[in-house]
Coordinates of C-alpha atoms in Angstrom, one line a residue:
M5 CA 35.8 -14.6 76.4
S6 CA 37.9 -17.8 74.6
T7 CA 38.8 -18.3 71.4
R8 CA 36.5 -20.8 70.3
S9 CA 34.0 -18.4 71.4
K10 CA 35.9 -14.9 69.3
R11 CA 36.0 -17.7 66.3
F12 CA 31.8 -19.4 66.9
R13 CA 31.4 -15.3 66.2
V14 CA 32.8 -14.8 63.3
T15 CA 31.6 -18.1 61.6
V16 CA 28.4 -16.4 62.3
I17 CA 28.7 -13.2 61.2
S18 CA 30.2 -13.9 58.2
I19 CA 27.3 -16.8 57.3
G20 CA 24.8 -14.4 57.9
I21 CA 26.8 -12.2 55.6
L22 CA 26.6 -14.7 52.9
L23 CA 23.2 -15.4 53.4
V24 CA 22.5 -11.4 52.5
I25 CA 25.0 -11.2 49.4
A26 CA 22.9 -14.1 48.4
A27 CA 19.6 -12.9 48.8
I28 CA 20.5 -9.7 47.4
L29 CA 22.2 -11.8 44.1
L30 CA 18.8 -14.0 44.3
L31 CA 17.1 -10.4 43.7
W32 CA 18.9 -8.8 41.3
S33 CA 18.9 -12.6 39.2
N34 CA 14.7 -12.7 39.0
E35 CA 14.5 -9.0 38.1
S36 CA 17.1 -9.7 35.2
G37 CA 14.9 -12.4 34.2
E38 CA 11.6 -10.5 33.9
N39 CA 13.5 -7.4 32.3
A40 CA 14.7 -10.0 29.7
D41 CA 11.6 -11.7 29.3
N42 CA 9.9 -8.9 28.8
A43 CA 12.2 -6.9 26.4
S44 CA 12.2 -10.2 24.0
A45 CA 8.2 -9.7 24.0
G46 CA 8.9 -5.9 22.8
V47 CA 7.3 -4.3 25.7
P48 CA 9.7 -1.7 27.4
T49 CA 11.3 -2.3 31.0
A50 CA 12.9 -0.5 33.7
T51 CA 16.5 -1.3 32.2
N52 CA 15.3 -1.3 29.1
T53 CA 13.7 1.9 27.5
P54 CA 11.7 3.4 30.9
S55 CA 8.2 4.2 31.4
P56 CA 7.7 7.9 31.5
S57 CA 4.3 7.0 32.7
V58 CA 5.7 5.3 35.6
V59 CA 5.2 7.5 38.9
S60 CA 5.0 6.5 42.8
E61 CA 2.7 7.8 45.3
Q62 CA 0.4 9.7 43.2
P63 CA -2.3 11.4 44.9
A64 CA -6.0 10.7 44.5
I65 CA -7.5 11.3 41.2
D66 CA -10.1 14.2 41.3
T67 CA -12.2 13.1 38.7
A68 CA -14.4 16.5 37.7
Y69 CA -13.3 16.4 34.2
L70 CA -15.0 13.1 33.4
D71 CA -18.4 14.9 34.2
A72 CA -19.8 15.8 30.5
S73 CA -22.1 18.5 32.1
L74 CA -19.1 20.7 33.2
P75 CA -18.0 23.5 30.7
T76 CA -15.1 22.1 28.1
E77 CA -11.8 24.7 29.9
E78 CA -13.1 23.9 33.7
R79 CA -12.3 19.4 32.0
V80 CA -9.5 20.9 30.6
E81 CA -7.7 22.2 34.0
S82 CA -9.1 19.8 36.2
L83 CA -7.4 17.2 34.0
L84 CA -4.2 19.1 33.2
R85 CA -3.6 20.5 37.1
Q86 CA -3.7 16.1 38.0
M87 CA -0.6 15.5 34.9
T88 CA 2.8 14.9 35.5
L89 CA 5.3 15.8 33.0
P90 CA 5.7 12.8 31.5
E91 CA 2.1 11.9 31.2
K92 CA 1.7 15.4 29.3
I93 CA 4.7 14.9 27.2
A94 CA 3.4 11.6 26.2
Q95 CA 0.1 13.3 25.2
M96 CA 2.2 15.5 22.9
V97 CA 3.6 12.7 20.1
Q98 CA 2.0 11.1 17.4
A99 CA 3.8 7.2 16.6
E100 CA 2.9 5.4 13.5
R101 CA 0.3 2.4 14.2
R102 CA 3.0 -0.1 12.9
T103 CA 5.9 1.1 15.5
I104 CA 2.8 0.5 18.5
T105 CA 1.9 -1.9 20.5
P106 CA -1.5 -1.5 22.4
E107 CA 1.1 -2.8 25.8
E108 CA 3.3 0.6 24.8
M109 CA 0.1 2.6 24.8
A110 CA -0.9 1.3 27.9
D111 CA 2.3 2.0 29.2
Y112 CA 3.2 5.0 27.5
G113 CA -0.3 6.7 26.9
V114 CA 0.2 8.1 23.9
G115 CA -1.9 10.8 23.3
S116 CA -2.5 9.7 19.2
I117 CA -1.4 7.5 16.9
L118 CA -1.9 7.8 12.7
S119 CA -1.7 5.5 10.0
A120 CA 0.1 6.7 6.9
G121 CA -0.4 6.5 3.3
G122 CA -1.1 2.9 2.7
S123 CA -0.9 1.7 6.3
A124 CA -4.2 -0.1 6.7
P125 CA -4.5 -3.7 8.8
S126 CA -5.2 -7.0 7.6
P127 CA -7.3 -7.9 5.8
N128 CA -8.0 -4.1 4.9
E129 CA -12.3 -3.9 5.9
P130 CA -14.2 -2.3 8.8
A131 CA -13.9 -4.6 11.3
A132 CA -10.4 -4.9 11.5
W133 CA -9.6 -1.3 11.6
A134 CA -12.3 -0.9 14.0
E135 CA -10.9 -3.5 16.6
M136 CA -7.0 -2.3 15.5
I137 CA -8.4 1.0 17.2
D138 CA -10.4 0.1 19.5
A139 CA -7.7 -2.1 20.7
Y140 CA -5.1 0.6 21.2
Q141 CA -8.2 2.9 22.9
R142 CA -8.4 0.6 25.4
A143 CA -4.8 0.7 26.3
A144 CA -5.1 3.9 26.6
L145 CA -7.8 4.0 29.2
Q146 CA -5.7 1.7 31.2
T147 CA -3.8 4.1 32.0
R148 CA -3.8 5.9 35.7
L149 CA -5.7 9.2 34.0
S150 CA -7.4 7.1 31.1
I151 CA -6.9 9.6 28.6
P152 CA -8.5 8.3 25.7
M153 CA -6.2 8.9 22.3
L154 CA -7.3 10.5 18.6
Y155 CA -6.7 8.0 15.6
A156 CA -5.6 10.2 12.6
I157 CA -5.3 9.4 9.1
D158 CA -4.6 11.6 5.7
A159 CA -8.3 11.1 4.1
V160 CA -7.8 13.7 1.3
H161 CA -10.3 12.2 -1.4
G162 CA -12.8 10.1 0.8
N163 CA -11.3 7.5 3.6
N164 CA -8.7 6.7 0.6
N165 CA -7.0 3.9 2.6
A166 CA -9.6 1.7 3.1
Y167 CA -10.3 -0.5 0.5
G168 CA -13.8 -0.5 -0.7
A169 CA -13.7 3.1 0.1
T170 CA -16.0 5.6 -1.7
L171 CA -13.1 8.0 -3.2
F172 CA -14.6 11.2 -4.6
P173 CA -12.6 13.4 -7.2
H174 CA -9.1 15.1 -5.5
N175 CA -9.7 18.8 -4.9
I176 CA -8.4 20.2 -8.0
G177 CA -11.6 18.8 -9.5
L178 CA -14.0 19.6 -6.7
G179 CA -12.4 23.5 -7.4
A180 CA -14.1 22.4 -10.9
T181 CA -17.5 22.1 -9.6
R182 CA -17.3 25.8 -7.9
D183 CA -19.7 24.1 -5.8
A184 CA -19.0 24.9 -2.0
D185 CA -22.4 22.9 -1.0
L186 CA -21.2 19.8 -2.9
V187 CA -17.8 20.0 -1.1
G188 CA -20.0 20.2 1.9
R189 CA -22.2 16.7 1.7
I190 CA -18.5 15.6 0.6
G191 CA -16.7 16.5 3.8
A192 CA -19.8 15.1 5.4
A193 CA -20.0 11.6 3.5
T194 CA -15.8 11.1 4.1
A195 CA -16.8 11.8 7.8
L196 CA -18.8 8.8 7.9
E197 CA -17.0 6.3 5.8
L198 CA -13.7 7.6 8.4
R199 CA -16.1 6.8 11.6
A200 CA -16.9 3.7 9.8
T201 CA -13.7 2.6 9.8
G202 CA -13.6 4.2 13.9
I203 CA -11.5 7.0 12.8
P204 CA -12.3 10.6 14.3
W205 CA -9.4 12.9 13.1
N206 CA -8.8 13.5 9.4
F207 CA -5.2 15.5 7.9
A208 CA -7.4 17.4 6.0
P209 CA -8.4 19.8 3.7
C210 CA -5.8 21.3 2.4
L211 CA -5.9 24.9 2.0
C212 CA -2.5 25.2 -0.6
V213 CA -2.9 27.7 -3.1
P214 CA -1.1 25.8 -6.2
R215 CA 0.6 28.8 -8.3
D216 CA 3.1 26.5 -10.0
E217 CA 1.8 23.4 -12.0
R218 CA 5.0 22.2 -11.5
W219 CA 4.8 21.0 -8.4
G220 CA 3.5 17.3 -7.3
R221 CA 0.6 18.2 -4.9
T222 CA -1.1 21.0 -7.2
Y223 CA -3.9 18.7 -7.4
E224 CA -4.7 18.8 -3.3
G225 CA -5.3 22.0 -4.2
Y226 CA -9.2 23.4 -4.8
G227 CA -7.9 26.3 -7.0
E228 CA -5.1 29.2 -7.4
T229 CA -7.8 32.0 -6.2
P230 CA -7.4 32.2 -2.2
E231 CA -10.9 33.2 -2.6
L232 CA -12.0 30.0 -3.7
V233 CA -9.8 27.7 -2.0
A234 CA -11.0 29.2 1.3
E235 CA -15.0 28.8 0.1
L236 CA -14.8 25.8 -0.6
G237 CA -12.6 25.2 2.2
M238 CA -15.2 26.2 4.3
S239 CA -17.8 24.3 3.1
Y240 CA -15.7 21.2 3.4
V241 CA -14.6 21.8 7.1
E242 CA -18.5 22.4 7.9
G243 CA -19.5 19.3 6.4
M244 CA -16.1 16.7 7.9
Q245 CA -17.3 18.5 11.9
G246 CA -21.0 20.0 11.8
E247 CA -21.1 23.3 12.1
M248 CA -20.2 25.3 15.3
G249 CA -23.2 25.8 17.4
E250 CA -25.0 22.9 16.4
G251 CA -26.1 20.1 18.1
D252 CA -24.0 17.4 16.3
W253 CA -21.0 19.3 15.9
L254 CA -17.7 16.7 16.7
G255 CA -20.8 14.6 17.3
D256 CA -20.4 10.7 16.6
Q257 CA -20.5 11.0 12.9
R258 CA -18.4 13.5 12.2
A259 CA -14.4 13.9 12.5
I260 CA -12.4 16.3 13.7
A261 CA -10.6 18.6 10.3
T262 CA -7.0 19.5 9.8
L263 CA -6.0 22.5 7.6
K264 CA -2.9 21.7 6.1
H265 CA 0.0 22.8 5.0
W266 CA 0.7 25.9 7.1
I267 CA 1.9 27.2 5.5
G268 CA 2.8 28.4 1.9
D269 CA 3.4 25.1 0.6
G270 CA 1.4 25.9 -3.0
A271 CA 4.0 28.8 -3.5
T272 CA 7.0 27.4 -3.5
Q273 CA 10.1 28.3 -6.0
G274 CA 10.0 26.6 -9.2
G275 CA 7.0 24.0 -7.4
I276 CA 10.0 22.1 -5.7
D277 CA 8.1 20.1 -2.7
R278 CA 9.2 21.1 0.6
G279 CA 10.8 24.0 -0.8
D280 CA 11.2 27.7 -0.5
A281 CA 8.5 30.1 -1.1
V282 CA 9.7 33.7 -1.5
L283 CA 6.9 35.7 -0.9
T284 CA 5.8 39.4 0.0
E285 CA 3.7 40.3 3.0
A286 CA 0.8 41.4 0.9
Q287 CA 1.2 37.3 -1.0
L288 CA 1.5 36.2 2.2
Q289 CA -1.2 37.7 3.9
K290 CA -3.6 36.0 0.3
L291 CA -2.6 32.9 1.8
I292 CA -3.6 33.6 4.6
A293 CA -7.3 34.2 3.8
P294 CA -8.4 30.7 3.4
Y295 CA -7.0 29.5 6.7
A296 CA -8.8 32.4 8.8
A297 CA -12.1 30.8 6.8
G298 CA -11.7 27.9 8.1
I299 CA -11.5 28.6 11.8
E300 CA -14.1 30.2 11.6
A301 CA -15.7 27.3 10.5
G302 CA -14.1 26.1 13.8
A303 CA -11.1 23.8 12.2
R304 CA -9.9 22.1 15.3
S305 CA -6.4 21.7 14.0
V306 CA -3.5 22.6 11.9
M307 CA -0.9 20.7 10.1
V308 CA 2.2 22.4 9.5
S309 CA 4.2 22.5 6.0
F310 CA 7.3 20.7 5.3
S311 CA 8.2 24.1 3.6
S312 CA 10.2 27.2 4.0
I313 CA 8.8 31.3 3.9
N314 CA 11.6 33.4 2.6
G315 CA 13.9 30.6 3.8
E316 CA 13.2 29.8 7.0
K317 CA 11.3 25.8 7.8
M318 CA 7.8 27.0 9.2
H319 CA 8.5 23.5 11.3
G320 CA 11.3 26.3 13.5
H321 CA 9.2 29.1 12.8
R322 CA 7.5 30.4 15.7
G323 CA 6.4 34.2 14.2
M324 CA 3.8 32.1 12.6
V325 CA 3.5 29.3 14.1
N326 CA 2.8 30.8 17.4
D327 CA 2.0 34.4 16.8
V328 CA 0.5 34.7 13.6
L329 CA -1.6 31.5 13.9
K330 CA -2.9 31.2 17.0
E331 CA -2.6 34.5 18.6
R332 CA -3.1 36.6 15.3
L333 CA -5.9 33.9 14.2
G334 CA -7.3 32.9 17.7
F335 CA -6.6 29.3 16.8
T336 CA -7.5 27.6 19.8
G337 CA -6.9 23.8 18.5
I338 CA -4.4 21.5 17.7
V339 CA -1.1 22.0 15.8
V340 CA 0.1 19.4 14.6
S341 CA 3.6 18.9 12.9
D342 CA 4.1 17.0 9.5
Y343 CA 5.7 13.5 8.6
N344 CA 8.7 14.0 10.9
G345 CA 8.8 17.5 9.9
I346 CA 11.0 19.2 12.4
E347 CA 14.0 16.5 11.4
E348 CA 14.2 18.4 8.4
M349 CA 15.2 21.8 9.6
E350 CA 17.6 20.3 12.2
P351 CA 20.5 17.3 11.9
D352 CA 20.5 17.6 16.2
F353 CA 17.8 15.8 17.1
A354 CA 17.4 18.1 20.6
K355 CA 18.0 20.8 19.0
A356 CA 14.9 19.7 16.8
V357 CA 12.7 19.1 19.2
R358 CA 13.5 22.4 21.1
R359 CA 13.0 24.7 17.7
G360 CA 9.3 22.7 17.3
V361 CA 8.4 23.1 20.7
L362 CA 9.2 26.5 21.1
A363 CA 7.3 27.8 17.6
G364 CA 4.3 26.3 19.0
I365 CA 3.7 22.6 17.9
D366 CA 2.0 21.1 19.9
V367 CA 1.5 17.7 18.4
F368 CA 4.5 15.7 17.1
M369 CA 4.2 13.3 14.3
Q370 CA 7.2 11.2 14.9
P371 CA 6.2 8.0 13.4
D372 CA 9.1 6.0 14.6
N373 CA 11.2 7.7 16.8
W374 CA 8.4 8.6 19.4
K375 CA 9.8 7.2 22.2
G376 CA 13.3 9.1 21.5
F377 CA 10.8 12.3 21.3
V378 CA 9.6 11.4 24.0
T379 CA 12.6 11.3 26.2
T380 CA 14.2 13.6 25.1
L381 CA 11.5 16.5 25.3
R382 CA 11.3 15.2 29.0
K383 CA 15.3 16.3 29.3
L384 CA 14.6 19.6 27.5
V385 CA 12.2 20.8 29.8
E386 CA 14.4 19.1 33.0
D387 CA 17.1 20.7 31.6
G388 CA 15.1 24.4 31.3
E389 CA 15.8 24.4 27.5
V390 CA 12.2 24.4 27.9
P391 CA 9.1 25.6 29.9
E392 CA 6.6 23.8 31.2
E393 CA 4.3 26.2 30.2
R394 CA 4.9 25.7 26.8
I395 CA 3.8 22.0 27.2
N396 CA 0.3 22.9 29.6
D397 CA -0.5 25.4 26.3
A398 CA 0.2 22.6 23.9
V399 CA -1.8 19.6 26.5
R400 CA -4.1 22.5 26.8
R401 CA -5.5 22.7 23.1
I402 CA -4.6 18.9 22.9
L403 CA -7.2 18.0 25.7
R404 CA -10.0 21.2 24.7
V405 CA -10.4 19.2 21.3
K406 CA -10.8 15.5 22.9
F407 CA -13.2 17.0 25.3
E408 CA -14.8 18.5 22.2
A409 CA -14.9 15.7 20.4
R410 CA -16.4 13.5 23.0
L411 CA -13.6 11.1 23.5
F412 CA -14.2 11.0 27.2
E413 CA -18.0 9.7 26.4
T414 CA -17.8 7.8 23.7
P415 CA -13.9 6.8 23.0
M416 CA -14.7 3.2 21.4
S417 CA -15.9 2.4 16.8
D418 CA -19.1 1.9 16.6
R419 CA -19.7 -0.9 14.4
S420 CA -22.9 -0.1 13.0
L421 CA -21.5 2.4 11.1
G422 CA -19.3 0.0 8.9
K423 CA -22.1 -0.6 6.5
M424 CA -21.8 3.0 5.5
L425 CA -18.0 2.7 3.8
G426 CA -18.7 2.8 0.1
S427 CA -22.1 2.9 0.1
P428 CA -24.8 3.4 -2.4
Q429 CA -25.1 7.0 -1.4
H430 CA -22.0 8.2 -0.7
R431 CA -20.6 6.5 -4.6
A432 CA -23.9 8.7 -6.0
L433 CA -22.5 11.6 -4.0
A434 CA -19.4 11.0 -6.2
R435 CA -20.7 10.3 -9.6
E436 CA -22.4 13.9 -9.1
A437 CA -19.1 15.0 -8.2
V438 CA -17.4 13.7 -11.0
A439 CA -19.8 15.0 -13.7
K440 CA -19.6 18.2 -12.1
S441 CA -15.2 18.7 -12.3
L442 CA -15.9 18.1 -15.7
V443 CA -14.5 20.7 -18.0
L444 CA -14.9 20.9 -21.6
L445 CA -11.5 22.8 -23.3
K446 CA -12.6 21.8 -26.8
N447 CA -15.7 21.0 -28.7
D448 CA -15.4 21.3 -32.2
N449 CA -18.5 20.6 -34.5
R450 CA -20.3 20.4 -31.3
L451 CA -19.4 16.2 -31.0
L452 CA -20.3 15.9 -27.7
P453 CA -22.5 15.0 -25.7
L454 CA -22.0 11.8 -28.2
D455 CA -25.2 9.6 -29.0
K456 CA -25.6 6.3 -27.4
K457 CA -27.2 4.9 -30.9
L458 CA -23.7 5.0 -32.3
K459 CA -23.0 1.8 -34.0
K460 CA -19.5 1.0 -32.8
I461 CA -17.3 3.6 -30.3
A462 CA -14.1 2.4 -30.2
V463 CA -12.3 3.4 -26.6
V464 CA -8.5 3.7 -26.4
G465 CA -5.5 4.3 -23.5
S466 CA -4.2 2.1 -20.9
M467 CA -6.2 3.6 -18.3
A468 CA -9.8 3.3 -19.7
D469 CA -9.9 0.5 -17.4
D470 CA -7.8 1.3 -14.3
I471 CA -9.9 2.2 -11.2
G472 CA -6.1 3.2 -10.0
G473 CA -4.8 4.9 -12.7
Q474 CA -8.2 7.3 -12.6
S475 CA -8.0 7.7 -8.4
G476 CA -4.5 9.2 -8.6
G477 CA -2.1 9.3 -5.3
W478 CA -3.2 9.0 -2.0
S479 CA -5.3 5.6 -3.6
I480 CA -5.3 2.5 -1.0
Q481 CA -1.2 3.2 -1.1
W482 CA 0.5 6.6 -0.4
Q483 CA 1.7 6.9 -4.3
G484 CA -1.4 5.6 -5.3
Q485 CA -1.1 2.2 -8.4
L486 CA -2.0 0.9 -11.3
G487 CA -5.1 -1.6 -11.3
D488 CA -7.6 -2.8 -10.0
I489 CA -6.7 -1.3 -6.7
T490 CA -10.5 -1.4 -5.1
P491 CA -13.5 -1.5 -5.7
G492 CA -15.5 0.9 -8.4
T493 CA -16.3 2.0 -12.4
T494 CA -13.7 2.1 -14.7
I495 CA -14.3 5.1 -17.4
L496 CA -14.7 2.4 -19.8
E497 CA -17.6 0.4 -18.1
A498 CA -19.5 3.2 -17.6
I499 CA -19.2 4.2 -21.3
E500 CA -20.2 0.4 -22.0
Q501 CA -22.7 1.1 -19.5
A502 CA -24.3 4.4 -21.0
V503 CA -24.8 3.0 -24.6
S504 CA -27.4 1.3 -26.0
P505 CA -27.8 -2.7 -26.5
A506 CA -26.9 -2.0 -30.4
T507 CA -23.9 -0.6 -29.8
V508 CA -20.5 -2.0 -29.9
V509 CA -17.8 -0.8 -27.3
V510 CA -14.6 -2.1 -28.5
H511 CA -11.7 -1.6 -26.5
D512 CA -8.2 -0.9 -27.2
P513 CA -5.3 0.2 -25.9
K514 CA -3.3 1.1 -27.8
G515 CA -5.5 2.4 -30.5
T516 CA -4.3 -0.2 -33.9
N517 CA -7.9 -1.8 -34.1
I518 CA -10.2 1.0 -34.5
A519 CA -11.5 0.5 -38.1
G520 CA -14.9 1.1 -38.5
A521 CA -15.7 3.3 -35.0
D522 CA -17.8 6.2 -35.5
S523 CA -16.0 7.8 -33.0
I524 CA -13.1 7.6 -30.8
V525 CA -12.4 8.0 -26.6
A526 CA -9.0 8.6 -25.9
V527 CA -8.1 8.5 -22.0
L528 CA -4.8 9.5 -21.3
G529 CA -2.9 11.0 -18.9
E530 CA -0.7 11.2 -15.4
P531 CA -0.1 8.1 -14.1
P532 CA -0.7 8.0 -10.1
Y533 CA 1.9 10.0 -7.7
A534 CA 1.7 12.2 -4.2
E535 CA 3.6 14.6 -2.8
G536 CA 7.7 14.9 -4.7
A537 CA 7.4 11.7 -6.1
G538 CA 4.9 14.0 -8.4
D539 CA 7.6 17.3 -9.5
N540 CA 7.5 17.6 -13.0
Q541 CA 9.8 20.0 -14.9
E542 CA 8.4 19.3 -18.3
L543 CA 4.1 18.1 -17.8
R544 CA 3.7 16.7 -21.7
L545 CA 2.0 13.4 -22.0
S546 CA 3.7 9.9 -22.2
K547 CA 5.6 9.1 -25.2
E548 CA 3.4 6.5 -25.3
D549 CA 0.0 8.4 -25.3
A550 CA 1.6 11.3 -27.7
E551 CA 2.9 8.5 -29.8
L552 CA -1.3 6.6 -29.6
L553 CA -3.0 10.1 -30.4
D554 CA -1.2 10.6 -33.2
R555 CA -2.2 7.3 -34.5
I556 CA -5.8 7.8 -33.8
S557 CA -5.6 11.9 -34.8
K558 CA -4.9 9.3 -38.7
A559 CA -8.2 8.0 -38.5
E560 CA -12.0 9.2 -39.7
A561 CA -13.8 9.1 -36.6
P562 CA -13.8 12.1 -34.4
V563 CA -11.2 11.9 -31.5
T564 CA -12.5 13.1 -27.8
V565 CA -10.0 13.0 -25.4
V566 CA -10.5 12.3 -21.2
L567 CA -7.4 13.8 -20.4
L568 CA -6.7 12.5 -16.1
S569 CA -4.0 14.7 -14.8
G570 CA -4.1 16.2 -11.1
R571 CA -3.0 19.5 -13.1
P572 CA -2.8 20.7 -16.5
L573 CA -0.1 19.1 -18.9
I574 CA 1.2 21.1 -22.0
L575 CA -1.0 20.0 -24.6
T576 CA -0.5 22.8 -27.4
D577 CA 1.0 21.0 -30.2
E578 CA -1.4 18.2 -29.5
M579 CA -4.4 20.3 -29.9
D580 CA -4.8 20.0 -34.0
K581 CA -5.1 16.1 -32.9
M582 CA -8.4 15.8 -31.1
D583 CA -11.9 17.4 -32.1
A584 CA -12.7 17.1 -27.9
L585 CA -11.1 17.8 -24.6
V586 CA -12.8 17.0 -21.4
A587 CA -10.2 17.4 -18.2
A588 CA -11.3 14.8 -16.2
W589 CA -8.2 15.6 -13.1
L590 CA -8.4 12.6 -11.0
P591 CA -12.0 11.6 -11.1
G592 CA -12.0 8.6 -8.1
T593 CA -14.0 4.9 -8.4
E594 CA -17.1 7.0 -9.9
G595 CA -16.7 6.5 -13.6
G596 CA -19.9 7.0 -14.5
G597 CA -20.2 10.8 -13.6
V598 CA -17.8 10.7 -16.9
S599 CA -19.6 8.8 -19.1
D600 CA -23.0 11.0 -17.7
A601 CA -21.3 13.8 -19.3
L602 CA -19.9 12.7 -22.8
F603 CA -23.8 10.8 -23.9
G604 CA -25.7 13.9 -22.3
D605 CA -27.4 12.6 -19.2
V606 CA -25.8 15.7 -17.3
P607 CA -24.2 19.0 -19.1
F608 CA -20.9 19.8 -19.2
T609 CA -20.8 22.6 -16.2
G610 CA -17.2 22.5 -14.9
K611 CA -14.9 25.6 -15.2
L612 CA -11.1 25.8 -14.9
P613 CA -9.4 26.4 -11.3
I614 CA -6.0 26.7 -12.6
S615 CA -4.6 28.5 -15.4
W616 CA -4.0 26.2 -18.0
P617 CA -0.5 27.2 -19.5
R618 CA 0.4 27.6 -23.4
W619 CA 4.3 26.7 -22.8
I620 CA 6.3 25.4 -19.7
E621 CA 8.4 28.5 -19.9
Q622 CA 4.5 30.3 -19.1
I623 CA 4.4 28.8 -15.0
P624 CA 4.1 30.1 -13.0
I625 CA 0.7 31.8 -14.1
Q626 CA -1.6 32.6 -12.3
A627 CA -5.0 34.6 -12.7
N628 CA -5.0 38.2 -12.8
E629 CA -1.4 38.7 -12.1
D630 CA 0.1 38.8 -15.9
T631 CA -2.8 39.7 -18.9
A632 CA -0.3 40.7 -21.3
T633 CA -0.7 39.2 -24.7
S634 CA 2.2 37.1 -25.3
N635 CA 1.5 35.9 -22.0
K636 CA -1.8 34.4 -22.4
P637 CA -2.3 30.9 -21.2
L638 CA -3.9 28.4 -23.9
F639 CA -6.9 28.1 -21.7
D640 CA -8.1 31.3 -19.2
Y641 CA -8.8 30.6 -15.1
G642 CA -12.5 29.9 -14.8
Y643 CA -12.4 29.0 -18.9
G644 CA -15.0 26.1 -19.7
L645 CA -17.6 24.8 -22.6
T646 CA -21.0 24.3 -21.7
T647 CA -23.4 21.4 -23.4
T648 CA -26.9 21.2 -23.2
V649 CA -28.6 17.2 -22.1
R650 CA -29.3 14.7 -24.5

């Protein structure tokens, strides 16, 4: 071969190599550009955050699980055996709506989304709620197996994130009614108002047994005895979900109920939220009883407590979650963590995930770090740190509840139900509940009921005309908020509507212009709070309320105090400054229930669901636990005066 021919061959080969390199660089450049565009749009990409649901060469899908005529367990197994590990893990995480887009839902196939306290679409109205939730649902149905997602919320006294919803009395007030039928009707109404916004999963009822009034979540419990909590909790579950065996159980006008917080959250030392409950086995068994009743009623979800039992965090307590709740009590539904709950027990996130999964938690509420959870749990399984059978148990439970709730048949919201949010019939129900929840603790000279024809009534106190104040925490915002936060009837407005046209009602928040009044109604109490923000080691009236009460007590007119609070306050020194005392708890939006009892349209019938301490040093004090005269409460558990109808 000539030198010239050799040169020609080398040149051709060199050009060929250069063309191949150029093609590779061009391909790499195009892929990088696409990834950069996707990353800027917030969509996970192969080089950004890999999608766990992306799989190659999947076998044909057996759609038997979509056949609603098949038994639930058969459908569950049909779907579960077709799922990849990434698809299973995605079902186990719950994101907050503000941290996930519909596009990410379609990519990841996340099992559920929640609205945290105060988290709502704009505008905060039924149509916007339904459209937001349906957008996530449409995305979920685009995934390989078309598994619908669950949307969840803490509707603890009505659909309390939604503007215009009926806000019922908080649970402590419902405990005072001793009316299981009423509580069941409230559960059903709340389910309907949830469905009015497209929400099928509720994080309620709270089955805590408050043993220390200093705890900021006292008002979330029905009362201090497990028997009362069990009775009312069971009724709420049946009202919300329907009765097991009936045709509308978990139907499209019902919602999934969640028993919370498993377990001992109301028994922590010092009333410290998320603290440690030091309990004997006998005491623990009493706290388990309401959950056993709720499970018997068919509850399909249980939320784990932030707190600890005898030093061990509940989110990592396999003995209590897996062994007692799942195995001994036979609970077959979903066990869900609380908000970032696993992160409070371990600084190392991977260790926290592993502990929580092995303890028996099925759904992990990771509002912000849901992607990190997915990646972490997948690695734990692949490394043999978590057995896939534990993953299967969790996903089996999740799928079971989704099938039971008929999500595969009716995944989208029913827009026709929007009109039920804050409906007149629900507000009438709430008004009935308010009237029945009021506990009359003092009534000197039979001051109550008041005469509607009095010439002049002075209504004092800054919360007399405040929907936010009378609704408390978990009302539109997580912590609640003073002011005109949502439609309703304030106590002042209710009084003005109740009296005769000739009666003059003077609203004087500071009580400085009450001369000539025939009777004074003072609305006093606690400002709104939720959870640990409400922990309080004093439980006294505010300085402003104490001064107001002292000022009006010197007037000639008799004084009726309407106390708005989520728990008993220490009022021993103030009792002589009032003629009548009404524990109104946190009544919600329907102040008409207060005026109904004040003016004798209905009698006072409420009974204390919790012992009322004489001094702060008496706390904790519970019924039947200390009968010594020296430790007698100011008002016993079950105390409550009655009146007749005018």
